[in-house]
mmCIF file of C-alpha atoms in Angstrom:
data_model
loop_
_atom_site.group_PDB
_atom_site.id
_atom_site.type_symbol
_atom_site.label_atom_id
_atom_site.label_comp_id
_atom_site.label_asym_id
_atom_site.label_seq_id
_atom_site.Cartn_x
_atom_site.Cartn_y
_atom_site.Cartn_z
ATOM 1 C CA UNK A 1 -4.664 1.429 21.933
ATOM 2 C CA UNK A 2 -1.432 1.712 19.969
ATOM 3 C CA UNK A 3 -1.330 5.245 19.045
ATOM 4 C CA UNK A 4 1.512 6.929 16.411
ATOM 5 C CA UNK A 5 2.481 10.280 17.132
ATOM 6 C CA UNK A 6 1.957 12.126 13.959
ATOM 7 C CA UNK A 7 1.736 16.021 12.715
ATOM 8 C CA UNK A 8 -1.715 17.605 12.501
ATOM 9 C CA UNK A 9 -3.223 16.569 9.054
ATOM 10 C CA UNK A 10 -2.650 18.823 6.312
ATOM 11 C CA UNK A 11 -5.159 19.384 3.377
ATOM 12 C CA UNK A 12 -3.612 18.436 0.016
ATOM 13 C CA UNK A 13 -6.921 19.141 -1.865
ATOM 14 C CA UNK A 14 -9.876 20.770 -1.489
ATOM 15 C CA UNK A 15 -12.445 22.812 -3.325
ATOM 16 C CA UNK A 16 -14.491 24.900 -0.893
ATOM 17 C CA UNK A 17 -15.630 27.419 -2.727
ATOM 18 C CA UNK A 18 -17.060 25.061 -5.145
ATOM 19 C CA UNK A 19 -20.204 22.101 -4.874
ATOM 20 C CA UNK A 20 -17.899 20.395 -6.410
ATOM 21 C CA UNK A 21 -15.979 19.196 -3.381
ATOM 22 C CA UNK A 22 -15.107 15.835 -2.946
ATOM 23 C CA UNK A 23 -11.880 14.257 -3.202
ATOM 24 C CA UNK A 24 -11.056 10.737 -2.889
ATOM 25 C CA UNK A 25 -8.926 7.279 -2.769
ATOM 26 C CA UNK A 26 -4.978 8.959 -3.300
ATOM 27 C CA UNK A 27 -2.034 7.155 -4.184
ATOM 28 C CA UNK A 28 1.611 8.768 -3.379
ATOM 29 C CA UNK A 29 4.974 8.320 -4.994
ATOM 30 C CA UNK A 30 8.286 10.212 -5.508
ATOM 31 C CA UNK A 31 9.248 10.796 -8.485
ATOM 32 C CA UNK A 32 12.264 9.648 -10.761
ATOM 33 C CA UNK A 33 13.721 13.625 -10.287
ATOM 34 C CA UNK A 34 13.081 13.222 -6.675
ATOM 35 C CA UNK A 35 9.630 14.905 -6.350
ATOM 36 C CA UNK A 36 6.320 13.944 -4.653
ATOM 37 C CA UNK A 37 3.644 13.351 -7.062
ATOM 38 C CA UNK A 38 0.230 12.639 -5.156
ATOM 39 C CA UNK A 39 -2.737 11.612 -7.685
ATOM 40 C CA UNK A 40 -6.614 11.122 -6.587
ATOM 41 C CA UNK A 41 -10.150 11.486 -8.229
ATOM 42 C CA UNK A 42 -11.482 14.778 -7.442
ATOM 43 C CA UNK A 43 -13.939 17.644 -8.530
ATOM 44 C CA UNK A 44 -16.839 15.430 -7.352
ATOM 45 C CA UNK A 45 -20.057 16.341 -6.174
ATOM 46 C CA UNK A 46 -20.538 12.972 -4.381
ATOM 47 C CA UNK A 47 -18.692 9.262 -3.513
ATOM 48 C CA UNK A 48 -20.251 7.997 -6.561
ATOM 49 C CA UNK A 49 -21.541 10.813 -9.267
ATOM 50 C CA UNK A 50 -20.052 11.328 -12.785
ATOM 51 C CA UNK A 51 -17.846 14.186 -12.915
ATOM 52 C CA UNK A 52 -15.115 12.447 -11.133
ATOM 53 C CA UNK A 53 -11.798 13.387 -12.989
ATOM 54 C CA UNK A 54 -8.199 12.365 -12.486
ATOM 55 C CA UNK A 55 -5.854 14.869 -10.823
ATOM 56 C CA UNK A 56 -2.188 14.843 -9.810
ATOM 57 C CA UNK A 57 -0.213 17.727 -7.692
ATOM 58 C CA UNK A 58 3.278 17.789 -6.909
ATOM 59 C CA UNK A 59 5.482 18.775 -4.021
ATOM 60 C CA UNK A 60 9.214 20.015 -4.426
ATOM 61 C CA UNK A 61 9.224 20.832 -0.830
ATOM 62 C CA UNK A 62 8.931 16.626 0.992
ATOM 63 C CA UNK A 63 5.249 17.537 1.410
ATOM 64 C CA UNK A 64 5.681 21.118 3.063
ATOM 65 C CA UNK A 65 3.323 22.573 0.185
ATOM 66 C CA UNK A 66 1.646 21.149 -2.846
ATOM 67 C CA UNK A 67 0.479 22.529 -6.123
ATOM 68 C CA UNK A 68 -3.252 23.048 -6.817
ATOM 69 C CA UNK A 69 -4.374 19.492 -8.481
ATOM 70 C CA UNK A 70 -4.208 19.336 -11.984
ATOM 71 C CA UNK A 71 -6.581 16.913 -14.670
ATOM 72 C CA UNK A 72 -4.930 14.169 -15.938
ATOM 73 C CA UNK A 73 -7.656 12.173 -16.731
ATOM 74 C CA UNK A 74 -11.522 13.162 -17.886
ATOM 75 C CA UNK A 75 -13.614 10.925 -19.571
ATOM 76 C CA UNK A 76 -17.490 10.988 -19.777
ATOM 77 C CA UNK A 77 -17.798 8.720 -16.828
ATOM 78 C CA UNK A 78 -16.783 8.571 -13.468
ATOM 79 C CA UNK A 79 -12.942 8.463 -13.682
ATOM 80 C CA UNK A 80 -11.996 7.138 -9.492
ATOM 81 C CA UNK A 81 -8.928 5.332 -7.590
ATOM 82 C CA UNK A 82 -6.351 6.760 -9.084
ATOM 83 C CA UNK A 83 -2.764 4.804 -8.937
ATOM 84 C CA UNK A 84 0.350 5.699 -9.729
ATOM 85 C CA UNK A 85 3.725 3.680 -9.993
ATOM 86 C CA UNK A 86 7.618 4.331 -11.548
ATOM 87 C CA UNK A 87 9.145 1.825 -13.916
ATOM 88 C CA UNK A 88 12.703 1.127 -13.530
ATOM 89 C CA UNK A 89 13.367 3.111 -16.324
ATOM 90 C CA UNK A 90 12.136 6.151 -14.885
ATOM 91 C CA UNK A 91 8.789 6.171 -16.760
ATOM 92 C CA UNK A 92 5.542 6.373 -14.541
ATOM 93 C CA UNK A 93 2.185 4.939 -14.656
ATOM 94 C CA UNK A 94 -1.247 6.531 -13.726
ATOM 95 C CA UNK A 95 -3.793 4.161 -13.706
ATOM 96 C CA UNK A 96 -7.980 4.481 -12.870
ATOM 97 C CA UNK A 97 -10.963 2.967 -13.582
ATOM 98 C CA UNK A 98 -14.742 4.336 -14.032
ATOM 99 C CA UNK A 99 -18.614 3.056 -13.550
ATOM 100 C CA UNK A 100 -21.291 2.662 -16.494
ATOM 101 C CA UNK A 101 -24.103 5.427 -16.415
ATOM 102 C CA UNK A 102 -26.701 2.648 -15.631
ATOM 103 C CA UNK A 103 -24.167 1.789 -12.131
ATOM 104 C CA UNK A 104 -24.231 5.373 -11.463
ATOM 105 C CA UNK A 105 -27.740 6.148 -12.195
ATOM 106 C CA UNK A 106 -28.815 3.654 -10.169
ATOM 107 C CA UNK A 107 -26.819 5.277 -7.053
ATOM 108 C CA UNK A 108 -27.864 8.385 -7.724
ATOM 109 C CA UNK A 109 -31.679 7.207 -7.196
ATOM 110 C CA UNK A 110 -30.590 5.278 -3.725
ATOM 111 C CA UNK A 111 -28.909 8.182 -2.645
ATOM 112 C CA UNK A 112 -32.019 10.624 -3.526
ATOM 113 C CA UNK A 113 -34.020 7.985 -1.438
ATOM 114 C CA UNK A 114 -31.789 8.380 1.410
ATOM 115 C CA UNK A 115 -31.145 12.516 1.165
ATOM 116 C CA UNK A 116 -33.899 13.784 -0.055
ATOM 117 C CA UNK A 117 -32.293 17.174 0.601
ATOM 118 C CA UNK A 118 -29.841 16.995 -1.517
ATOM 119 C CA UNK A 119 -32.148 17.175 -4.380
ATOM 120 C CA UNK A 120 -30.140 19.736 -6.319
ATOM 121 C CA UNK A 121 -27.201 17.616 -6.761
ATOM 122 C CA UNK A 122 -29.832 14.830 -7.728
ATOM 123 C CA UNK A 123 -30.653 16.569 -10.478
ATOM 124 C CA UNK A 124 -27.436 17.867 -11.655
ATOM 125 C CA UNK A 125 -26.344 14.181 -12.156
ATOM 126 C CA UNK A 126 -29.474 12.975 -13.590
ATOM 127 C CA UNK A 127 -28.864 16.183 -16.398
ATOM 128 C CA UNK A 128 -25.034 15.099 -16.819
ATOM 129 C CA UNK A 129 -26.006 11.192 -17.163
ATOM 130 C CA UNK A 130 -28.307 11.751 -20.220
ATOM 131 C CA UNK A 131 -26.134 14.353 -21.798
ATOM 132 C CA UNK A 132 -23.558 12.142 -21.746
ATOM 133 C CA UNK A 133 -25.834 8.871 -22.891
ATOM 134 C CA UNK A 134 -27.044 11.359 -25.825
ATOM 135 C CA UNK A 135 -22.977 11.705 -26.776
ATOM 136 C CA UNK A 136 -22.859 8.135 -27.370
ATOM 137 C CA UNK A 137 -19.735 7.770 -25.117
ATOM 138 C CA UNK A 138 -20.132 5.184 -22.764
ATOM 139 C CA UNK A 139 -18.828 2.474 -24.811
ATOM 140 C CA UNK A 140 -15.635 4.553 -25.861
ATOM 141 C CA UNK A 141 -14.683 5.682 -22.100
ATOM 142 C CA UNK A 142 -16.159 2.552 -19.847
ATOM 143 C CA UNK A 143 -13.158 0.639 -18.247
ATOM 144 C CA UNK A 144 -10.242 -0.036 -16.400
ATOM 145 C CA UNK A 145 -7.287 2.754 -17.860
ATOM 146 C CA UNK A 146 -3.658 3.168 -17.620
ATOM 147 C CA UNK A 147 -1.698 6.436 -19.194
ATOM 148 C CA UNK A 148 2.084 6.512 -19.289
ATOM 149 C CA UNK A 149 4.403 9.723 -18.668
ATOM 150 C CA UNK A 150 7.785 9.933 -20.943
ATOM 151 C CA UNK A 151 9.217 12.741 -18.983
ATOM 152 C CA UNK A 152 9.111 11.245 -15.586
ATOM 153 C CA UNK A 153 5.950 12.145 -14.485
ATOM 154 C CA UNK A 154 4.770 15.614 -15.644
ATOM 155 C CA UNK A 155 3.184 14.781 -19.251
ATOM 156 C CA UNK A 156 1.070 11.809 -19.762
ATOM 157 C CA UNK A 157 0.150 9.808 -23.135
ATOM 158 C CA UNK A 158 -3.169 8.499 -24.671
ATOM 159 C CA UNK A 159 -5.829 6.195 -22.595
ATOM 160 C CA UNK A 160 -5.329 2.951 -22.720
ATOM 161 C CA UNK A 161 -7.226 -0.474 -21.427
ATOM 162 C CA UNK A 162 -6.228 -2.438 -19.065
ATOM 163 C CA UNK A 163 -8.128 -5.862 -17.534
ATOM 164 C CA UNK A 164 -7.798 -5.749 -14.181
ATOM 165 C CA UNK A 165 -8.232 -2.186 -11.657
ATOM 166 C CA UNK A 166 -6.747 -1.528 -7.715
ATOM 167 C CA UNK A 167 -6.204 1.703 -6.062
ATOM 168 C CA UNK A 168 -3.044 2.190 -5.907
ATOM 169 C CA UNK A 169 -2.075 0.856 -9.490
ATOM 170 C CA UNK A 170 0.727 -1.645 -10.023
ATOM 171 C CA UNK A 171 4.330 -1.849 -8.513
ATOM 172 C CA UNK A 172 8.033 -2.460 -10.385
ATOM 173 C CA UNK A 173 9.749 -5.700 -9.960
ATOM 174 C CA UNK A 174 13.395 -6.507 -9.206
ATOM 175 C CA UNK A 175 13.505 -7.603 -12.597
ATOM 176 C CA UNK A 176 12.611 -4.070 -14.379
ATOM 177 C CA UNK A 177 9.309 -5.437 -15.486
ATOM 178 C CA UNK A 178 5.792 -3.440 -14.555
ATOM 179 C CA UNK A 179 3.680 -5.978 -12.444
ATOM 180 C CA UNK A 180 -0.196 -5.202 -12.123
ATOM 181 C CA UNK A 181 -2.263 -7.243 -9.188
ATOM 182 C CA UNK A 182 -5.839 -6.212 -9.226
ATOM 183 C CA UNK A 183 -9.563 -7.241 -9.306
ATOM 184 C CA UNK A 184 -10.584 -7.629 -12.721
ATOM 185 C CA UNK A 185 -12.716 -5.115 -13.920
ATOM 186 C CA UNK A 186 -16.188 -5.883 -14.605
ATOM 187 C CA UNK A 187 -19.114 -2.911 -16.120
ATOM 188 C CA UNK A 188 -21.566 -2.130 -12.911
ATOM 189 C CA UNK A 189 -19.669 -4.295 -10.463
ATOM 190 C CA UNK A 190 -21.646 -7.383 -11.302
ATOM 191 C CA UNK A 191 -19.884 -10.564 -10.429
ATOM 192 C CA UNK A 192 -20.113 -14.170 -10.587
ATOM 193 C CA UNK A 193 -20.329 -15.635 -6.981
ATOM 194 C CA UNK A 194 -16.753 -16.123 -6.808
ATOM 195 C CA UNK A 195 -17.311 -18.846 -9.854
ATOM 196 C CA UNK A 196 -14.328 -16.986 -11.196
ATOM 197 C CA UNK A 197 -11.118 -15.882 -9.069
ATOM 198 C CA UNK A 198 -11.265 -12.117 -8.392
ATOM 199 C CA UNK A 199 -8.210 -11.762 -8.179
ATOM 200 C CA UNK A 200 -5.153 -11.631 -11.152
ATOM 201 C CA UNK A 201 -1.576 -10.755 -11.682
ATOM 202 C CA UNK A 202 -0.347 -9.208 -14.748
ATOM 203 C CA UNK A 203 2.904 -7.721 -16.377
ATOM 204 C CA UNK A 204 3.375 -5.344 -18.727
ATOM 205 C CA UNK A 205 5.127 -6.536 -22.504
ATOM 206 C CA UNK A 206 7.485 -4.793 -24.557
ATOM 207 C CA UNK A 207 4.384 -3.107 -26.144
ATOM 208 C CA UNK A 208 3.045 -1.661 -23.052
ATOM 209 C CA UNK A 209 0.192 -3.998 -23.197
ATOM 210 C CA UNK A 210 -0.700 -6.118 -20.096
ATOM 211 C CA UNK A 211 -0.251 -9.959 -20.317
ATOM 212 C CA UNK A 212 -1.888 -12.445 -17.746
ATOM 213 C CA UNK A 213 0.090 -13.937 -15.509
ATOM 214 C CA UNK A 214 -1.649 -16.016 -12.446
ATOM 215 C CA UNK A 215 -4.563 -15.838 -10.396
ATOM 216 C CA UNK A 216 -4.769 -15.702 -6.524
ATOM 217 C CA UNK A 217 -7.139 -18.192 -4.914
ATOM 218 C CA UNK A 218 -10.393 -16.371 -3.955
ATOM 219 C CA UNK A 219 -11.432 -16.649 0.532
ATOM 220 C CA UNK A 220 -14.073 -18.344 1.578
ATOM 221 C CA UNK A 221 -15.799 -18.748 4.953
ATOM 222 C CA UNK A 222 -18.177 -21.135 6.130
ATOM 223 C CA UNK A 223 -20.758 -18.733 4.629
ATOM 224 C CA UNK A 224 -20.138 -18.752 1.209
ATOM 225 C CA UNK A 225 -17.301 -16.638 -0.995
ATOM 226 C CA UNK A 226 -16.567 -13.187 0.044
ATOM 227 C CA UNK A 227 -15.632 -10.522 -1.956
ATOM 228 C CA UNK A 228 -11.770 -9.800 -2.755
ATOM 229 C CA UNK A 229 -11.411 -6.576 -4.536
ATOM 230 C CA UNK A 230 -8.446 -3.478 -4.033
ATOM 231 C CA UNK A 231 -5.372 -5.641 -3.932
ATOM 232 C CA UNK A 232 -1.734 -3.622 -3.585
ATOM 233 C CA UNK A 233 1.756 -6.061 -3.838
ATOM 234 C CA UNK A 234 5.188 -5.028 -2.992
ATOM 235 C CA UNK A 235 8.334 -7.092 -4.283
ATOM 236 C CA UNK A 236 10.929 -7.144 -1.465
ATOM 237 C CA UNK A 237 14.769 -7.504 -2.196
ATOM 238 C CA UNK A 238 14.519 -11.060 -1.461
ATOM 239 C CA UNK A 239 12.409 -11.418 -4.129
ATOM 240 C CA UNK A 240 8.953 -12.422 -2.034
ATOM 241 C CA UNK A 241 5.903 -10.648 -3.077
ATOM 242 C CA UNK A 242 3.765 -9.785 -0.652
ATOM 243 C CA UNK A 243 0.083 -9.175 -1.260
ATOM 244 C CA UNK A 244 -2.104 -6.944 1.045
ATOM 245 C CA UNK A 245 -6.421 -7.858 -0.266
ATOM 246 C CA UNK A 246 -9.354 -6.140 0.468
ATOM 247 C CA UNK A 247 -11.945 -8.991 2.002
ATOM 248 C CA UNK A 248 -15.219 -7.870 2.508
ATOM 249 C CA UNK A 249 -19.629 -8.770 2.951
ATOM 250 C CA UNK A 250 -22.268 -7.081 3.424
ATOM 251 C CA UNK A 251 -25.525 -7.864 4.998
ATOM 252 C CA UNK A 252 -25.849 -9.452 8.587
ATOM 253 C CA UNK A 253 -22.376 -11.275 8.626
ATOM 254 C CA UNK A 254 -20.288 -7.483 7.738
ATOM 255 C CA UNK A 255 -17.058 -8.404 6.850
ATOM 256 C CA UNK A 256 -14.110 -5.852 5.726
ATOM 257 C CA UNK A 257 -10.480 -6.980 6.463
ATOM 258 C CA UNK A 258 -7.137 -7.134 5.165
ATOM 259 C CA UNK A 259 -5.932 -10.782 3.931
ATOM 260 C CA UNK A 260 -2.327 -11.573 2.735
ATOM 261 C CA UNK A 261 -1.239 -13.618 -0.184
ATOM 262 C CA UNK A 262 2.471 -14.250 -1.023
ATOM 263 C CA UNK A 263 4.627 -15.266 -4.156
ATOM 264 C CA UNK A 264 8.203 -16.383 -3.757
ATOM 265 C CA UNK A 265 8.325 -16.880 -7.500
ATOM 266 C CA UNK A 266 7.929 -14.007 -9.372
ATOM 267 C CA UNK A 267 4.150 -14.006 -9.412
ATOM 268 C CA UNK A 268 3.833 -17.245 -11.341
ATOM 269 C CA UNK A 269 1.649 -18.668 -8.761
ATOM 270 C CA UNK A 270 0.042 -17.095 -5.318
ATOM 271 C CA UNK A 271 -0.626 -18.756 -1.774
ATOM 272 C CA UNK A 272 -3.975 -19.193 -0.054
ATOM 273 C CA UNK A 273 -4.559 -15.483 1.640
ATOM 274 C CA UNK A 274 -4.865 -15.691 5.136
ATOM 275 C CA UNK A 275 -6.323 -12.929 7.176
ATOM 276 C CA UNK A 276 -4.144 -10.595 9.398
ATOM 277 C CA UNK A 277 -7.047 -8.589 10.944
ATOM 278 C CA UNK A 278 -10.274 -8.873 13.127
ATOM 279 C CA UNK A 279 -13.241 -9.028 10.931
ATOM 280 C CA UNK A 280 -13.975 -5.293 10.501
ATOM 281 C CA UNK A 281 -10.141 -4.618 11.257
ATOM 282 C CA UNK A 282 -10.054 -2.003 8.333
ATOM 283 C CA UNK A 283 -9.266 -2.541 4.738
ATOM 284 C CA UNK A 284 -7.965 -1.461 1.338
ATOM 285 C CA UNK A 285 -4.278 -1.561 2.218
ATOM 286 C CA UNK A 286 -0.680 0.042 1.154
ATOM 287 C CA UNK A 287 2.409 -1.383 1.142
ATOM 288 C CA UNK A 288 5.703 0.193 1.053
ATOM 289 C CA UNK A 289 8.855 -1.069 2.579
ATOM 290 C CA UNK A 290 10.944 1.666 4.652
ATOM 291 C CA UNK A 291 14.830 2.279 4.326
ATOM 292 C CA UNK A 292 15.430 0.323 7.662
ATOM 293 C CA UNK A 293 13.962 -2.753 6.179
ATOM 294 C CA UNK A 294 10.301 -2.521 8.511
ATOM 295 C CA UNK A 295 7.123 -3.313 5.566
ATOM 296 C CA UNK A 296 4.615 -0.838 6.430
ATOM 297 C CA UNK A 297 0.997 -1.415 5.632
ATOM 298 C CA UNK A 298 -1.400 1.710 5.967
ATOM 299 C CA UNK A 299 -5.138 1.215 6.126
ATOM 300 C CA UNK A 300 -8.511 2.455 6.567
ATOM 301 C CA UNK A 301 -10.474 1.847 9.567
ATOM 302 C CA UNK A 302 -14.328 2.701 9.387
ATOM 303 C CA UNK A 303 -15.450 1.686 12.864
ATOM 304 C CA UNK A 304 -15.454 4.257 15.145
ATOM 305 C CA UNK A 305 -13.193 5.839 16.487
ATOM 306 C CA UNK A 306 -12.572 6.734 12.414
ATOM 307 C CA UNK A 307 -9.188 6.790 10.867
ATOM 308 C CA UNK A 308 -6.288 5.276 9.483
ATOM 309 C CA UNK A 309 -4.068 2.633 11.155
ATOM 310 C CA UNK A 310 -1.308 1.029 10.594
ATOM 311 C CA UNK A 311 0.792 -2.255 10.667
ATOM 312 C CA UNK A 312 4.116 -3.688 10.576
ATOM 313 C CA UNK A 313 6.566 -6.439 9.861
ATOM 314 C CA UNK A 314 10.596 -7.042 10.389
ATOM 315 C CA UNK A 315 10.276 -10.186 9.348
ATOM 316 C CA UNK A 316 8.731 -9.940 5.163
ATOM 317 C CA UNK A 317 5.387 -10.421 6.283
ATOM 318 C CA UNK A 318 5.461 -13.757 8.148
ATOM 319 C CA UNK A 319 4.591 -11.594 11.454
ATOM 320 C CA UNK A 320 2.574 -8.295 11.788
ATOM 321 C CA UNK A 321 2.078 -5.850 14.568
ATOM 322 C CA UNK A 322 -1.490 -4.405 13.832
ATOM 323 C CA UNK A 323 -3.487 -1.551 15.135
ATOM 324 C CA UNK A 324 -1.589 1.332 15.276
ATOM 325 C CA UNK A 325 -3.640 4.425 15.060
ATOM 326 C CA UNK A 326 -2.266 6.969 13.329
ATOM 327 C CA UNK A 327 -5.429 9.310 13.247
ATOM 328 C CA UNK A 328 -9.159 8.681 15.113
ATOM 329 C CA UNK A 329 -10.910 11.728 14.103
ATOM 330 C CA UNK A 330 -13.321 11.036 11.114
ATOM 331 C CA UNK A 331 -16.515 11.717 11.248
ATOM 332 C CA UNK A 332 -17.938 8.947 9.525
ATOM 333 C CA UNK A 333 -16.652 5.762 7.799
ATOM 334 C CA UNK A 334 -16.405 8.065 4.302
ATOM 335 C CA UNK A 335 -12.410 8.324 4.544
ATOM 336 C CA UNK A 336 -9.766 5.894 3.746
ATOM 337 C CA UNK A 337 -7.349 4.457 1.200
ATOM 338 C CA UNK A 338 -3.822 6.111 2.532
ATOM 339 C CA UNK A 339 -0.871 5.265 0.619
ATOM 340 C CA UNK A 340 2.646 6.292 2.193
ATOM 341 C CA UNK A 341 5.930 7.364 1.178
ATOM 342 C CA UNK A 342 9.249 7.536 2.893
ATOM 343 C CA UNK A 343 10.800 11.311 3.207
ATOM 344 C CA UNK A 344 14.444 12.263 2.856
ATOM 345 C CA UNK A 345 14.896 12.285 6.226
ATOM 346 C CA UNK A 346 13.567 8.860 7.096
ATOM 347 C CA UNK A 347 10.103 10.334 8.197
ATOM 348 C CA UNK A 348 6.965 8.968 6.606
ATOM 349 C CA UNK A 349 4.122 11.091 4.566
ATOM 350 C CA UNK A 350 0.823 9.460 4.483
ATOM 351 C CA UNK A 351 -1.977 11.009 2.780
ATOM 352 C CA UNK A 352 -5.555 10.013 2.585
ATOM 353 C CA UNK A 353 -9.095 10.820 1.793
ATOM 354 C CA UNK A 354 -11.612 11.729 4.676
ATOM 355 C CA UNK A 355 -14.960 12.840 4.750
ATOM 356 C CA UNK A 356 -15.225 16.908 6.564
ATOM 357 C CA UNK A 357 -18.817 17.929 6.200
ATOM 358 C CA UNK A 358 -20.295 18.372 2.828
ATOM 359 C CA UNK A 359 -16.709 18.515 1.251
ATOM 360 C CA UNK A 360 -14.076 15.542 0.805
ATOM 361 C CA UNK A 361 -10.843 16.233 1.147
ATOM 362 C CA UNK A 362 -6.766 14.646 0.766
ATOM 363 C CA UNK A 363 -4.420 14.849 3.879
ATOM 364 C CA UNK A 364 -1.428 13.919 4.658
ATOM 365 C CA UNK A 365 0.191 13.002 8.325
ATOM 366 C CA UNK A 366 3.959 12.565 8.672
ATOM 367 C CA UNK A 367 5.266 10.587 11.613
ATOM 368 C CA UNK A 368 8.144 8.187 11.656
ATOM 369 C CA UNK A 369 8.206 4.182 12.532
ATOM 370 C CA UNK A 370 7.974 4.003 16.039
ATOM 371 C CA UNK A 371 11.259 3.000 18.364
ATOM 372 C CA UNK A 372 9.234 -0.102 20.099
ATOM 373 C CA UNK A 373 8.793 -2.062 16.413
#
């Protein structure tokens, strides 16, 4: 085992005091002023339940201390993944996305099946769900969303749509422009079979509208089409994009991995992915590309022993060194989605969701790339 020395984690974001205690699926960016802006979905009672909201806190410190998590984003459904990007220009982008009341109703009866104990939180999103189907909302608030910030960060505009949804949001090209790779969003996560690619690029216009650009090919197996969802892209300064996909199936043949699809033209047109881990090797990833020119690639693994692990490239992606474990110590498969950021000093912040009894909480780890890559 390839293991990363790293601090102790540090909690970001909690809410003990409160049922409403679960935090999930960060993303992690410095700001154009130079500070750290960490956004997630939090306030929840559960992984799926409808008073997710979207929350941001900020660090002026390189991650020594963090502001309690303010709402950013609170619609009538169940506002998750939040994203977060910065133009060239210095604006920023928070992006989400949120599940119909029949998707989460229909979770909420599973999960009463399976925890029968946790009937008071049952019931406390069974009340929400028809309030909010009496309000006449859905139709208003159901979707993939995008707000942009003006001031660098701090304030954030009106709701808007967008056609495609990934965790970690979309990710500036060389050329200034906003480029969005993601699954596209479908109401109750029904899907066609892989009919249809999953997968789509898309740039944002003049008018801060998205406009479709390609489509990456979907991954098949001898079994049939497996799912691609929770893409994240880099552009590198040799212009390559690289591609990091969430490949996954249920069911007797479990599948969740990390494939990689690459564009050396601007996103006009994606190769085949190709898959860079075991089968259950771990999965959604985040790319970011350190100062010394190593691509790091953070992900979940949800095999035991839990954590996050890691992998990196010299070479723009051609060749990975996999498996680093940068923390073992979840306590279920509940954790996940780490995004990473490079520190002043060359040091790396990664923060993360993970599963700590009844609550759900963000931390962060910072270790540095280690000498032998």
């Amino acid at each position: 085992m390839k293991t990363i020395f790293a601090s102790n984690p540090q909690r970001i974001c909690d809410n003990p005091s409160s049922p409403f205690a679960y935090f999930g699926w960060p993303s992690v960016t410095r700001l154009p002023d130079g500070t750290l802006a960490m956004v997630a979905s939090g306030f929840r009672l559960k992984h799926v339940c409808p008073f997710g909201k979207g929350i941001i806190c900020y660090s002026k410190d390189e991650g020594r201390h963090w502001t309690r998590p303010t709402v950013l984003l609170d619609t009538s459904l169940d506002d998750r993944d939040c994203g977060i990007a910065v133009f060239a220009d210095g604006r920023v982008i928070l992006t989400s996305f949120n599940n119909t009341l029949e998707f989460q109703k229909s979770v909420n009866e599973r999960e009463r099946n399976a925890h029968p104990d946790e009937e008071a939180a049952h019931e406390l999103i069974d009340a929400y769900i028809k309030a909010s189907a009496q309000m006449n909302r859905e139709e208003a608030d159901v979707g993939s969303m995008y707000l942009l910030s003006e001031d660098g960060g701090y304030t954030f505009g009106e709701v808007r749509r967008a056609p495609i949804t990934s965790p970690h949001g979309p990710f500036p090209a060389l050329n200034g422009e906003l480029l969005y790779i993601g699954r596209r969003f479908s109401a109750n996560n029904t899907f066609d079979d892989g009919a249809q690619p999953y997968i789509e690029c898309w740039r944002l216009n003049a008018e801060d509208e998205f406009e479709f650009v390609s489509t990456i090919p979907n991954v098949s197996d001898k079994y049939g089409v497996l799912l691609s969802c929770e893409p994240h892209a880099i552009q590198l300064p040799s212009g390559k994009i690289v591609v990091h996909i969430r490949v996954q199936r249920g069911g007797e043949r479990p599948y969740f991995t990390v494939y990689q699809s690459e564009s050396l033209d601007g996103g006009k047109s994606f190769s085949p992915p190709i898959r860079l881990l075991s089968e259950k090797g771990g999965s959604p990833a985040h790319l970011m590309l350190h100062s010394s020119g190593v691509l790091i690639s953070t992900y979940g693994y949800r095999e035991s022993p839990y954590g996050i692990r890691v992998m990196f490239s010299k070479d723009e992606g051609v060749t990975w060194d996999t498996d680093y474990v940068l923390s073992a110590d979840g306590e279920s498969g509940d954790l996940g989605y780490p995004a990473t950021v490079e520190l002043n000093d060359g040091s790396l912040l990664t923060v993360y969701y993970q599963k700590i009894g009844r609550e759900s909480v963000i931390l962060q780890r910072t270790w540095r790339v280690p000498d032998s890559i």
